[in-house]
Every structure is written in structure tokens, then in C-alpha cells.
mmCIF file of C-alpha atoms in Angstrom:
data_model
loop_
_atom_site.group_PDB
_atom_site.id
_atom_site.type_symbol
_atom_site.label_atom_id
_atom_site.label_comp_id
_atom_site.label_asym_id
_atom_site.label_seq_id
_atom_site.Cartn_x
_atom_site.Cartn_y
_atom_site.Cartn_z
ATOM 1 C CA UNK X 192 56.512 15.540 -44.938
ATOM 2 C CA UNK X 193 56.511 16.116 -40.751
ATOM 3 C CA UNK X 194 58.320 19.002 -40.010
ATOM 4 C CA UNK X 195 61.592 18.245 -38.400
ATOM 5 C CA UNK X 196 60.655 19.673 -34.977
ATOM 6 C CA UNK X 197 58.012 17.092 -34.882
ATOM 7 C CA UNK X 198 60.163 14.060 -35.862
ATOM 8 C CA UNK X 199 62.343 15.461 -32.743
ATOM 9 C CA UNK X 200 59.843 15.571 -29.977
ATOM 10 C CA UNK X 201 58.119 12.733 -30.864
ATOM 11 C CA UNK X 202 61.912 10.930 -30.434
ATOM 12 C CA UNK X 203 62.211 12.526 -26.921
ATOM 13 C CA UNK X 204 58.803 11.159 -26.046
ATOM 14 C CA UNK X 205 60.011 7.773 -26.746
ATOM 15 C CA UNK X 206 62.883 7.948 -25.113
ATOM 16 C CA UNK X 207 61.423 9.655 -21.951
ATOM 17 C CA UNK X 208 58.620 6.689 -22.339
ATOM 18 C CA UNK X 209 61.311 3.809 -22.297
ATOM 19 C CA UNK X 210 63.653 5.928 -19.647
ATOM 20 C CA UNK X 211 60.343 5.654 -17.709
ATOM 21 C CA UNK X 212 59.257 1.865 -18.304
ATOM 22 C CA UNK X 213 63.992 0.945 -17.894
ATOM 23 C CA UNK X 214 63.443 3.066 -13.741
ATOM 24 C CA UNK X 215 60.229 1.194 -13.683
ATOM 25 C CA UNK X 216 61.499 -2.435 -13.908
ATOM 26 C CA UNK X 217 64.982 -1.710 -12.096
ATOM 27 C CA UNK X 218 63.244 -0.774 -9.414
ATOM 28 C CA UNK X 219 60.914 -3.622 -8.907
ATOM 29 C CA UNK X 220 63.918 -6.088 -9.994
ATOM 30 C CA UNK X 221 66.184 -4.434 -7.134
ATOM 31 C CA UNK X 222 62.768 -4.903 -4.692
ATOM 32 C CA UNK X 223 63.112 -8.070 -4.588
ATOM 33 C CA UNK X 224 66.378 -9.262 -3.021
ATOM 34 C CA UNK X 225 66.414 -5.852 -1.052
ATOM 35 C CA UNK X 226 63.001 -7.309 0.774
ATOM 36 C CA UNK X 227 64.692 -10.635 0.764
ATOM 37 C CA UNK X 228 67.046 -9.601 2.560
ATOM 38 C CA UNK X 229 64.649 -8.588 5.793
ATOM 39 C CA UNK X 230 63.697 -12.232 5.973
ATOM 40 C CA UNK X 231 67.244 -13.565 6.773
ATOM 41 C CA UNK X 232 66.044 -15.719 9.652
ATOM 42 C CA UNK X 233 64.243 -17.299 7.858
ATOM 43 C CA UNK X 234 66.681 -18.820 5.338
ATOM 44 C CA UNK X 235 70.065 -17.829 4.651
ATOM 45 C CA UNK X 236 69.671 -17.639 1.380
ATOM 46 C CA UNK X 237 67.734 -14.022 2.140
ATOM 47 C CA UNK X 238 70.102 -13.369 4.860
ATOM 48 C CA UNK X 239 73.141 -13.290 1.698
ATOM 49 C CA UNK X 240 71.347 -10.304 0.571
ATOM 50 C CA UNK X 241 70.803 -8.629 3.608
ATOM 51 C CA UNK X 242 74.529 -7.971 3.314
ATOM 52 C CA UNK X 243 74.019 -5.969 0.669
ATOM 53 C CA UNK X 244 70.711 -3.806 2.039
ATOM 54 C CA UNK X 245 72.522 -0.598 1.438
ATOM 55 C CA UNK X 246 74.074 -1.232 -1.578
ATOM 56 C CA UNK X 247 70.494 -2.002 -3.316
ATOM 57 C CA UNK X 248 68.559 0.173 -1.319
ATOM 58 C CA UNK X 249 71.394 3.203 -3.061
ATOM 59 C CA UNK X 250 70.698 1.613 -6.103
ATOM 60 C CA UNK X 251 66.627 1.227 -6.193
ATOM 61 C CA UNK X 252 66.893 5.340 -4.837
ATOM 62 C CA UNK X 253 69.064 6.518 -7.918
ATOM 63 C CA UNK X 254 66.945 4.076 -10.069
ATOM 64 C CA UNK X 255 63.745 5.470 -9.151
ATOM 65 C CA UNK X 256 64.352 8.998 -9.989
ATOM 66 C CA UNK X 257 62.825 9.269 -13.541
ATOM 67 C CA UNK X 258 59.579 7.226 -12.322
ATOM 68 C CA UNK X 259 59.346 10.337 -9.834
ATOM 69 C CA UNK X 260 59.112 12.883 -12.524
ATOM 70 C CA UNK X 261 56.643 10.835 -14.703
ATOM 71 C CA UNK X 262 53.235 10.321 -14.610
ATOM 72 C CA UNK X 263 54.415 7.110 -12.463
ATOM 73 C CA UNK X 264 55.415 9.406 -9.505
ATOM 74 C CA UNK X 265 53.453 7.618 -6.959
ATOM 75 C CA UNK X 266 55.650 4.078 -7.341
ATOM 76 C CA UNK X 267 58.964 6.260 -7.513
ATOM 77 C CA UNK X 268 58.050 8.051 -4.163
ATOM 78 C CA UNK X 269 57.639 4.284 -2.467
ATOM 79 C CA UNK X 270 60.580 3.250 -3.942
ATOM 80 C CA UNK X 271 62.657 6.074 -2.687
ATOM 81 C CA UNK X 272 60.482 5.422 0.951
ATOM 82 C CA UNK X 273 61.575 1.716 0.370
ATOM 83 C CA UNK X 274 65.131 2.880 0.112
ATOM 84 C CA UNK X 275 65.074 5.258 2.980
ATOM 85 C CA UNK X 276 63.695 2.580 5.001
ATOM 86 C CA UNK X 277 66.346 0.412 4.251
ATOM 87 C CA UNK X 278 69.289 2.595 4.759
ATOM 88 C CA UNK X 279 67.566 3.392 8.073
ATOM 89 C CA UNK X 280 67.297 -0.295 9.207
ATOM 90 C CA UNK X 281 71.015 -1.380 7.930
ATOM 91 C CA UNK X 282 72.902 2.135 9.673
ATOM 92 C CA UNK X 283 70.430 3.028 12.571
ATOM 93 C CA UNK X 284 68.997 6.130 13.635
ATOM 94 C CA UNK X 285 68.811 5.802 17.415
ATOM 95 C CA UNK X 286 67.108 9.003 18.450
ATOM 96 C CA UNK X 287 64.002 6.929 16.833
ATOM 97 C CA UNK X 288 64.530 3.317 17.715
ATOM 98 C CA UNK X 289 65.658 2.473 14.550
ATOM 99 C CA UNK X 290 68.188 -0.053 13.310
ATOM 100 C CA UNK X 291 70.032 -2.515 15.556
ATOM 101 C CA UNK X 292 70.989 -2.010 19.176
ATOM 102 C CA UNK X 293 75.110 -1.640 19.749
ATOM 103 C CA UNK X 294 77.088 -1.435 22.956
ATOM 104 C CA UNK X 295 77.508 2.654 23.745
ATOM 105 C CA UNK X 296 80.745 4.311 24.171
ATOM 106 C CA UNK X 297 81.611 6.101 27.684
ATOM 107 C CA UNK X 298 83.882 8.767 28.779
ATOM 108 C CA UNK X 299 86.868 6.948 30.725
ATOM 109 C CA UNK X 300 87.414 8.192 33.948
ATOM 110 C CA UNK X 301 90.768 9.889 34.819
ATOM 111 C CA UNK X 302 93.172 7.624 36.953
ATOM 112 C CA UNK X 303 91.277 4.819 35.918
ATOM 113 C CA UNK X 304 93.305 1.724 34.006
ATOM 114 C CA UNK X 305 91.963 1.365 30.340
ATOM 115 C CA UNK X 306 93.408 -1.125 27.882
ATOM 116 C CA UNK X 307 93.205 -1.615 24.441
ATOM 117 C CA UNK X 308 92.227 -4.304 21.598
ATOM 118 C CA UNK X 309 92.528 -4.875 18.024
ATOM 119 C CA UNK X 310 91.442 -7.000 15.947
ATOM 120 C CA UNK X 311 93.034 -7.938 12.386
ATOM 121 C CA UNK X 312 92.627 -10.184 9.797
ATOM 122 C CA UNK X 313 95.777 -10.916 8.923
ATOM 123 C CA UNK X 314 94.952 -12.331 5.286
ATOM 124 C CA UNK X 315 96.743 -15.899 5.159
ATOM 125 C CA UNK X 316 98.641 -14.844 1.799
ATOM 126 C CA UNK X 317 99.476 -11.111 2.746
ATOM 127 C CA UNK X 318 102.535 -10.669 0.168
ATOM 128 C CA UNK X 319 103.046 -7.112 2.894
ATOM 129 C CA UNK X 320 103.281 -8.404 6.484
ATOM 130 C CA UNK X 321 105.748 -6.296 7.781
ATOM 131 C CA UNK X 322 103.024 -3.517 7.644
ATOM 132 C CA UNK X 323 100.681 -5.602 9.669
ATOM 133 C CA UNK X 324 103.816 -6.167 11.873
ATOM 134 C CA UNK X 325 105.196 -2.430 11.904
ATOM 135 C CA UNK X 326 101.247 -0.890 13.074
ATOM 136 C CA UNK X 327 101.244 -3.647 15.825
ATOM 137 C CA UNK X 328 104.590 -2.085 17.290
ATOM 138 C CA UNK X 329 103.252 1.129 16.526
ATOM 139 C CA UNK X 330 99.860 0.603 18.581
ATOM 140 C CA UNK X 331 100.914 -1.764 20.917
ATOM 141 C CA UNK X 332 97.282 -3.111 21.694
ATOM 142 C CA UNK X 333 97.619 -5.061 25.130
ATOM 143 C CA UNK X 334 95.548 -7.631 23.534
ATOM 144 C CA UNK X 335 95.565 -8.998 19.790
ATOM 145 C CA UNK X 336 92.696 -11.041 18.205
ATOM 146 C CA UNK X 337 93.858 -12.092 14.774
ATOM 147 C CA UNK X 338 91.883 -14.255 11.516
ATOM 148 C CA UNK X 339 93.740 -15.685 9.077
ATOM 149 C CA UNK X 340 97.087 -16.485 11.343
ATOM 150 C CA UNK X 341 98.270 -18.943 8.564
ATOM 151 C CA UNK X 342 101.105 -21.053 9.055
ATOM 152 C CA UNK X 343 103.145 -18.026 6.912
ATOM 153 C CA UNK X 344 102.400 -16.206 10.028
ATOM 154 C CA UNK X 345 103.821 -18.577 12.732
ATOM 155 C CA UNK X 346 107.228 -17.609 12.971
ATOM 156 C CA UNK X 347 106.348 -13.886 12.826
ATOM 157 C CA UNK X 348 104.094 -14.063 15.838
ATOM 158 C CA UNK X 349 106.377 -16.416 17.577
ATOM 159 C CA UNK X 350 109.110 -13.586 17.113
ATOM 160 C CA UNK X 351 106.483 -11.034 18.849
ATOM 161 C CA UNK X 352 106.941 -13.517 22.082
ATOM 162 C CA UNK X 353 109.008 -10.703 24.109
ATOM 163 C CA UNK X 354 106.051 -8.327 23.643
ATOM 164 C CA UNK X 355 103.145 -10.572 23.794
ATOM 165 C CA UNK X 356 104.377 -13.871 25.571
ATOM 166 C CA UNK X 357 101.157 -15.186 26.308
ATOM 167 C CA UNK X 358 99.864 -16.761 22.709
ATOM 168 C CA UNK X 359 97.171 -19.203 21.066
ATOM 169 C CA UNK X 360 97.292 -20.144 17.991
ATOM 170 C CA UNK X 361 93.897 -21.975 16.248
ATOM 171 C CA UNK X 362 93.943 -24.094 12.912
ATOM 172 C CA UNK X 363 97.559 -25.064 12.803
ATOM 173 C CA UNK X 364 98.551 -26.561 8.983
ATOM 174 C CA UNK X 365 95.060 -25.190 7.592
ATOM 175 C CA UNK X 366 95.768 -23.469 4.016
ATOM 176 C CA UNK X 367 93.527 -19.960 5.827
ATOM 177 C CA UNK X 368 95.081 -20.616 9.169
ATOM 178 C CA UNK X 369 92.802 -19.932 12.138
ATOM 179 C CA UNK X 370 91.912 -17.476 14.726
ATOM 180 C CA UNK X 371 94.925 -16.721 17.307
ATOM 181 C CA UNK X 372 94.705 -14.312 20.573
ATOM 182 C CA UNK X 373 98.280 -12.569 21.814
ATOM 183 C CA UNK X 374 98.498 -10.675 24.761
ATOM 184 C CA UNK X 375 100.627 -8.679 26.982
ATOM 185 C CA UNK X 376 98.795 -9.421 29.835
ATOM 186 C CA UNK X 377 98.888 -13.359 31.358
ATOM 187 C CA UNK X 378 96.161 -15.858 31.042
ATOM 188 C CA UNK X 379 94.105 -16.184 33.479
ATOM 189 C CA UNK X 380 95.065 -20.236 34.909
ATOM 190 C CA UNK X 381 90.932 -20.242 36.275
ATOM 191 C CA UNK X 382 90.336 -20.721 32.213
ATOM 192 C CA UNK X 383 91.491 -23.228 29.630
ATOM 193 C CA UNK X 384 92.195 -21.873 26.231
ATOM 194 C CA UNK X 385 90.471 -23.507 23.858
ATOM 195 C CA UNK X 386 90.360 -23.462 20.182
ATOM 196 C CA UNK X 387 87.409 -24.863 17.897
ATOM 197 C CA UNK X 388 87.285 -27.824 15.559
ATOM 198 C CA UNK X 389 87.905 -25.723 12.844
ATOM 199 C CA UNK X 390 90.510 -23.372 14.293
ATOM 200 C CA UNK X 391 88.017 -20.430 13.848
ATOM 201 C CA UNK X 392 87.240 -19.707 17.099
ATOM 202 C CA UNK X 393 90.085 -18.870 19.843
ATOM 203 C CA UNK X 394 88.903 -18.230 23.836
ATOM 204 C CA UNK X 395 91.712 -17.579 26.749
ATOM 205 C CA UNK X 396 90.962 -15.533 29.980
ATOM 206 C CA UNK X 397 92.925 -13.114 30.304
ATOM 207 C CA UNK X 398 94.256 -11.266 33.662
ATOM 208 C CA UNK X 399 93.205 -7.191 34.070
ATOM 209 C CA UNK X 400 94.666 -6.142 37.541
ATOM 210 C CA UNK X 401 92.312 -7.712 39.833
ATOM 211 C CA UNK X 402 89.713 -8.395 37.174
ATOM 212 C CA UNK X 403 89.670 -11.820 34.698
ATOM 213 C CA UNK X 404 87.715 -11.800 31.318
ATOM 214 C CA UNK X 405 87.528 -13.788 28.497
ATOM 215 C CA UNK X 406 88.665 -13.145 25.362
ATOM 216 C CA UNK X 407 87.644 -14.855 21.781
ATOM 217 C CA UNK X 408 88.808 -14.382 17.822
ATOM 218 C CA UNK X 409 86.548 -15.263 15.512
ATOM 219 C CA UNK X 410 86.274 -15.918 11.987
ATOM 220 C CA UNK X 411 82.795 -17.134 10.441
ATOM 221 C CA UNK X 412 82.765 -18.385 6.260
ATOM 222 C CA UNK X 413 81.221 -16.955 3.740
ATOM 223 C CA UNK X 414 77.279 -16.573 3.415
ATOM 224 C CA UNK X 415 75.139 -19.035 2.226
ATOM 225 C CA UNK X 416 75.577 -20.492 -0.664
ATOM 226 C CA UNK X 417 78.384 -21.507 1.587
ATOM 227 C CA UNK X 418 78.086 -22.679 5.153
ATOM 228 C CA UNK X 419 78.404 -19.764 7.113
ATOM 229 C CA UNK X 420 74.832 -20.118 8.836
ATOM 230 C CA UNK X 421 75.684 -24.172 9.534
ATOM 231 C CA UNK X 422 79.339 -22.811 10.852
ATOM 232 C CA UNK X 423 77.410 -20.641 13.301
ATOM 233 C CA UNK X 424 75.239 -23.437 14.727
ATOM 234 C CA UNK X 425 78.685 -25.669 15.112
ATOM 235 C CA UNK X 426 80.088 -22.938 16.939
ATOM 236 C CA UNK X 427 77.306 -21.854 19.352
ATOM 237 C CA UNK X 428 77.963 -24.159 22.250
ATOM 238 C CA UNK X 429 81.317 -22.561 22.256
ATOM 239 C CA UNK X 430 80.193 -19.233 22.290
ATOM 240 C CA UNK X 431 77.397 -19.863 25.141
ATOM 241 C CA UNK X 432 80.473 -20.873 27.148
ATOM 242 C CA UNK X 433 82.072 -17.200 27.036
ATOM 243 C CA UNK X 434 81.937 -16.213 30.692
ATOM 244 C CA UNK X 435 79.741 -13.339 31.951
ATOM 245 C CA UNK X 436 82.384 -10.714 31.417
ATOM 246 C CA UNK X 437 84.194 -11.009 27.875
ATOM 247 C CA UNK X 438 84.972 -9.221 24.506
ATOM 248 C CA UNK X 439 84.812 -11.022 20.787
ATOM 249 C CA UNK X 440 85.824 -9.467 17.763
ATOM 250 C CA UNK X 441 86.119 -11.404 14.866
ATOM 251 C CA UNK X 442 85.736 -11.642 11.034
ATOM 252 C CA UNK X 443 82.303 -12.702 10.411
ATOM 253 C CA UNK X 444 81.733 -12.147 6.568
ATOM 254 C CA UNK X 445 78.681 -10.733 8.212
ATOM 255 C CA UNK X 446 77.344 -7.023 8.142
ATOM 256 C CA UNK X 447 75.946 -6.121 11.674
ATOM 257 C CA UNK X 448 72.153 -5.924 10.331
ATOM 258 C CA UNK X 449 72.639 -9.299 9.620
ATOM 259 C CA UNK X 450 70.884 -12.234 10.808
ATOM 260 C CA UNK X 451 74.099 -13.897 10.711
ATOM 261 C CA UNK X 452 75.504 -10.948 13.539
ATOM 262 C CA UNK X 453 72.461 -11.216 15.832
ATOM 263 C CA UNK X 454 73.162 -15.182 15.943
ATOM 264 C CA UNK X 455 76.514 -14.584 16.963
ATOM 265 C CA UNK X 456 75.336 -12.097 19.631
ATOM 266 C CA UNK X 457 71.848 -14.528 20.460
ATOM 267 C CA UNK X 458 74.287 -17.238 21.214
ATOM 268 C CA UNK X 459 77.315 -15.699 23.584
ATOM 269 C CA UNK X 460 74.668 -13.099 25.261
ATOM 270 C CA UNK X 461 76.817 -10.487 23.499
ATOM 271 C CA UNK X 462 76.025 -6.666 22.224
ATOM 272 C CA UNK X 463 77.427 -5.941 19.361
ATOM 273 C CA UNK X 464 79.238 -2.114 19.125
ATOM 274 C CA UNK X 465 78.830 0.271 16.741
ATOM 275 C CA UNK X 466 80.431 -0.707 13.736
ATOM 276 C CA UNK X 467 83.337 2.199 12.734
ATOM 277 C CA UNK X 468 82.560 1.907 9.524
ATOM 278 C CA UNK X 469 83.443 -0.591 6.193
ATOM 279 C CA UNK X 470 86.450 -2.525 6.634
ATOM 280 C CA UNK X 471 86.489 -5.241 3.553
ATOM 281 C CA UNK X 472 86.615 -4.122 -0.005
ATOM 282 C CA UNK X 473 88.382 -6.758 -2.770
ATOM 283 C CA UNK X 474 91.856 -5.966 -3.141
ATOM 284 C CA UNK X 475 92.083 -5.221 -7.004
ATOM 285 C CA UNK X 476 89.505 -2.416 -6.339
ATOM 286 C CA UNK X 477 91.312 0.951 -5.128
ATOM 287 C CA UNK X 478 91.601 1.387 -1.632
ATOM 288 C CA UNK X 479 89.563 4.793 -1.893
ATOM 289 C CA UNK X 480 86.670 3.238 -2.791
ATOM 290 C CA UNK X 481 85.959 1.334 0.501
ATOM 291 C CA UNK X 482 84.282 4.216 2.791
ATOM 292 C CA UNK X 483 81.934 4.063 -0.191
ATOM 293 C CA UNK X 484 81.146 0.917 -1.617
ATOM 294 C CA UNK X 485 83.010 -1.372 1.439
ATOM 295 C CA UNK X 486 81.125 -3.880 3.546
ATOM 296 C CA UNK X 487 81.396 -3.737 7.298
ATOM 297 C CA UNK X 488 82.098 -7.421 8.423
ATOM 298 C CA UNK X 489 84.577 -7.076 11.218
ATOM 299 C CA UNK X 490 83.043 -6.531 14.664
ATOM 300 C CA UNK X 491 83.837 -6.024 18.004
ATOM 301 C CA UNK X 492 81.065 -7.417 20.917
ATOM 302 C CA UNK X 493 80.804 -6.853 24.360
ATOM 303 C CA UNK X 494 79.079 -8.646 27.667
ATOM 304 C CA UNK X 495 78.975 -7.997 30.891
ATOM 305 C CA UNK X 496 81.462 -5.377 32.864
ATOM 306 C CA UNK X 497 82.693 -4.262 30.157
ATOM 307 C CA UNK X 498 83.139 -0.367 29.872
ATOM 308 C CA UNK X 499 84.104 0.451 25.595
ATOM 309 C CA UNK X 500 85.907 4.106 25.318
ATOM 310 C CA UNK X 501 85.957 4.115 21.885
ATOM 311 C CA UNK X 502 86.137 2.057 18.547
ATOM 312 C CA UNK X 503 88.391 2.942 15.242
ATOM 313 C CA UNK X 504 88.980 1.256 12.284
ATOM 314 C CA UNK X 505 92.744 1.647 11.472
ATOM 315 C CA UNK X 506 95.212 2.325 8.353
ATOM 316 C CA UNK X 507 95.127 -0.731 5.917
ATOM 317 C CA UNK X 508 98.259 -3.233 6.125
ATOM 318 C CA UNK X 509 98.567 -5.232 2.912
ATOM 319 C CA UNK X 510 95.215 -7.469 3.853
ATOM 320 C CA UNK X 511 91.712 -6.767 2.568
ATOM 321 C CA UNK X 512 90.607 -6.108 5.950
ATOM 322 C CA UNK X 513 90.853 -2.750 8.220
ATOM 323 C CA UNK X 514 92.589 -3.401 11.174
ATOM 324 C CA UNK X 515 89.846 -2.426 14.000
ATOM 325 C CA UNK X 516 91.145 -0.812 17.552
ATOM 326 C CA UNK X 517 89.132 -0.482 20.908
ATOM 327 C CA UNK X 518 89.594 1.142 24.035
ATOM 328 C CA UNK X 519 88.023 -0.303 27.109
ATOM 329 C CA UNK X 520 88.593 -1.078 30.905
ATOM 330 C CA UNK X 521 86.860 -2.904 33.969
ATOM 331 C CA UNK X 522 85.498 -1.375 36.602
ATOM 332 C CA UNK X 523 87.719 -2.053 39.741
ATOM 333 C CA UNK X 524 86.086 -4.747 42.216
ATOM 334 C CA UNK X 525 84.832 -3.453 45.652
ATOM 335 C CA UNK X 526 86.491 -5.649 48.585
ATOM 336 C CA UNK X 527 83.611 -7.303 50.338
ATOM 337 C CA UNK X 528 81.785 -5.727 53.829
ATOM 338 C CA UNK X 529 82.829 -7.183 56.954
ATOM 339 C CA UNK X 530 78.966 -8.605 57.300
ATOM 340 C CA UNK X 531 79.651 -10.397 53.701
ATOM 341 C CA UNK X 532 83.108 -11.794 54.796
ATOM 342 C CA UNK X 533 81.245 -13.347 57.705
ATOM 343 C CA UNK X 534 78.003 -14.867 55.593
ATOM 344 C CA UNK X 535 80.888 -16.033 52.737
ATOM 345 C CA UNK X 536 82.445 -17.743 55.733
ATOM 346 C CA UNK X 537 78.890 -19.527 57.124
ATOM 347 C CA UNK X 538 78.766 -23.750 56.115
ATOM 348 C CA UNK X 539 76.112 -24.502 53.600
ATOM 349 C CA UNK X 540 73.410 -26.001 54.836
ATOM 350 C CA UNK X 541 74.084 -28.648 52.292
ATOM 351 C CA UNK X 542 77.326 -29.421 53.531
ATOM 352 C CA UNK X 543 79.467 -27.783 50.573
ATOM 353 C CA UNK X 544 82.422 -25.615 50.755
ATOM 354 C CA UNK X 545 82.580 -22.499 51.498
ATOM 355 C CA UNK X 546 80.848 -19.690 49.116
ATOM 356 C CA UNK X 547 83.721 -17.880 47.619
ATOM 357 C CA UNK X 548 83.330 -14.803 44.760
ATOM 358 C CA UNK X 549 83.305 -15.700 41.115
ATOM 359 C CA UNK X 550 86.082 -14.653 38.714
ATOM 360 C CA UNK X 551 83.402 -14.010 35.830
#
């Protein structure tokens, strides 16, 4: 008869062997979409799990941790490098290069006007709107850019007219409802507001002083196997027409590492900011869990004179989406030189009319 001992440690060897050969095939099974995921331009299939790069790149690290301590330890240290790399790519580390390239934040200048954004979806079913309703009067963003403005919302934001009386409203008598834009300050009449096929896009120029930009809501499907990356190409020519000064934010069911993200930014010339953190989590999970296992699809972009202040995700209203607030201005424009009044004022040699200064 084996002495009991023996019996014992040749049990723990067993189970240290299978503990071993279980991190082993985790980690290669959890390699594959989170290298998938890298090659999102290439089909958006792979560009689904890009969305989740830090998810399984947490995952494979935690998963490779008894291959480290086993004879194995070479395959857990690339795993764990895999990982690293991963996390690297999705949040950025700028000092090296590393990760995508966002908009930076500068330090407004005193006396200078600075206005505000935020961006909300509203979620078309929200059984809590008045807390959507009570942080808007709270914050009193000069400019709103809303997803989801279902036709349960209409008569709310029509009763918001005395605060924000200049309104557009996308995707009228859709069950989601569409993007909308409200805004204290008027539309600019040099641009038509316009509103996609779909309702999910919403542009108007808007009036700042002595400055005009457009601005544009924006809510993109879900990834493939749905038709987000076909939605995208639908709405491109739209977004190419955003003029050279102009802020998006929008709902894109698309993390900013995304390909999905750098398609929306290829095709308006925008930067994308730096994402405050995750804003959707599903609504039967607990709210606490978001900052941790939450996926950062609501974004904020930027083109042209644009100066960003700062960027905060705020307190959660009843939808599954953080509302997102920016603070940003313009700088002022210079009145022309006396020598530039005079060229403006010279005939073309073609015969057309005078050269006059763009509001974009």
C-alpha cells in the first residue's frame, strides 16, 4: 500500500499538470479574436472584436498566470507581453507614440468666451426622463446633441423651446427615434440643417459671436454581424460635407481603437478626443460595474478652430449611456488689414464677384 503522503502529491501534480494544460489553451483560445481584432479594416467581422481588446487582453493576462510559474513560462511571459500590448494599443500611452491620436485639451484663456456641449443618448424607452430632463437644467449646455430622441421624447424637447429655441429633430415616427441637435445659440442661415436618410445623423451651423460652426449628432448601429460598417459608408458623403470648423459627438457602438472610429474620423477630417472613460454598460448589470467592465462608445470629435477645455462623462440619467460634457470656444476672428480690404475689393481677373471671407 502507497503511503498516504504519496497518494497526495501525486494528486497535486495532476492537478497542477491540468491547471497548467486549462491556462495553456485559454490563452491561445483568447489569442485569437484578441489578434482578430487588430485586423478590423480588413473585415468587420475582426473589427467586432476589437471592441472588446481590453476585455480579452485582461482576460488572456489573468489566464496566463499559472503557465508563468510552470515549466511553460516562456508562452505565459508572451501572453502577458500580448496583453500588455493590447491594453497599450486600445488606452494609449502617448509619451511613447502609442495608441490612437485624440484632440488635446488647452487651458482657456481668461476673458475669453467658452461654451459648452453634451452629448446624450437619450435611450428611446427611458422609463426615467425627468432625470435626463432635470441634469439638462442643471448643466445648461449651450448646445445639446442627443441619440435616441424617440417620438416619447418629442413633446419633452418641444417643452425645452424657451431654453433652447433653435431645434432639429432626425428620424421622426422611427421606433429608436433619431439624432436631434438643440441649442441656445441660433442657426447659422449660411447652413441648411440637414438630417440623414435614416435620421441618424443631424448637422445645423450654429452662430458663436462672430464665429459659425457646424454641429452634428450621431448615432452608428451595432457592429457587424449587423450593419454598422455598411451604415458608415451610407453616411460618409454626409460627413465629408461637415465644414472646416465643426464638433460631432455621437453614439457610435464603437470603442475609439476601433476601425469603425477612425472611419468616422477618415471621412469628416475629424480628431477624435480623449475618450473620459466607459459610458455603456447593459442596464440589468449594476451601475458600479461600468468604470470596470463598461465600453467606451460615445465620442466627442473635433476639426478645425476648435479649442476643447475639457471633456467629462456625467452622472447616469435612467439610459444606458453616460451623458458626456465638453468645454470649448473659438478663437475670436482678426478684422482684416487695410492692404487685405483693398486686394478683397480688386475684380477677378475672371470676371467674378468680389472675394469675400469664408464663414467655415
Amino acid at each position: 500500500m502507497k503511503p498516504p503522503h504519496s497518494v497526495s502529491q501525486k494528486t497535486a501534480m495532476s492537478l497542477r499538470s491540468l491547471t497548467v494544460s486549462a491556462s495553456l489553451l485559454v490563452t491561445l483560445l483568447l489569442s485569437v479574436p484578441l489578434v482578430a481584432g487588430f485586423f478590423g479594416a480588413w473585415h468587420p467581422a475582426f473589427d467586432s472584436f476589437a471592441h472588446f481588446r481590453v476585455h480579452l487582453a485582461v482576460l488572456m493576462g489573468l489566464a496566463a498566470l499559472p503557465v508563468l510559474f510552470s515549466a511553460w513560462w516562456g508562452h505565459g511571459l508572451v501572453a502577458l507581453l500580448l496583453a500588455a500590448g493590447a491594453v497599450a494599443s486600445a488606452l494609449g500611452v502617448p509619451a511613447l507614440g502609442i495608441g490612437p491620436v485624440h484632440a488635446g485639451f488647452q487651458t482657456r484663456i481668461n476673458g475669453a468666451p467658452s461654451y459648452t456641449l453634451m452629448h446624450l443618448n437619450l435611450l428611446y424607452n427611458n422609463d426615467q426622463p425627468e432625470k435626463a430632463l432635470a441634469l439638462v437644467r442643471d448643466r445648461r449646455p449651450d448646445i445639446l446633441l442627443l441619440s435616441e430622441a424617440s417620438d416619447m421624447w418629442a413633446q419633452r424637447l418641444k417643452d425645452m423651446l424657451a431654453d433652447y429655441p433653435y431645434q432639429l429633430r432626425c428620424g421622426r415616427g422611427t421606433r429608436l427615434g433619431g439624432a436631434a441637435i438643440l441649442s441656445r445659440l441660433p442657426f447659422s442661415p449660411d447652413r441648411r440643417t440637414q438630417c440623414s436618410d435614416n435620421g441618424r445623423l443631424a448637422i445645423a451651423g450654429v452662430e458663436l459671436g462672430d464665429r459659425a460652426m457646424d454641429v452634428a449628432a450621431l448615432h452608428v448601429g451595432w457592429p457587424w454581424p449587423a450593419d454598422q460598417a455598411d451604415e458608415i459608408a451610407r453616411l460618409s458623403p454626409l460627413l465629408s460635407s461637415l465644414g472646416t470648423t465643426a464638433i460631432l459627438a455621437g453614439d457610435l457602438n464603437a470603442t475609439p481603437w476601433s476601425n469603425a472610429a477612425r472611419r468616422v474620423a477618415a471621412a469628416g477630417d475629424l480628431t477624435l478626443i480623449r475618450s473620459p472613460g466607459p459610458t455603456w454598460l447593459f442596464r440589468w448589470l449594476p451601475a458600479s460595474l461600468r468604470p470596470l467592465v463598461g465600453l467606451p462608445i460615445d465620442h466627442v470629435y473635433a476639426k478645425g478652430d476648435v479649442v476643447l477645455h475639457s471633456g467629462e462623462t456625467l452622472e447616469e440619467v435612467g439610459s444606458d449611456h453616460l451623458p458626456i460634457l465638453i468645454e470649448f470656444s473659438l478663437p475670436a476672428v482678426d478684422p482684416p488689414s487695410d492692404d487685405e480690404i483693398a486686394v478683397a475689393a480688386l475684380p477677378s481677373l475672371e470676371g467674378s464677384k468680389d472675394i469675400r471671407p469664408g464663414r467655415y
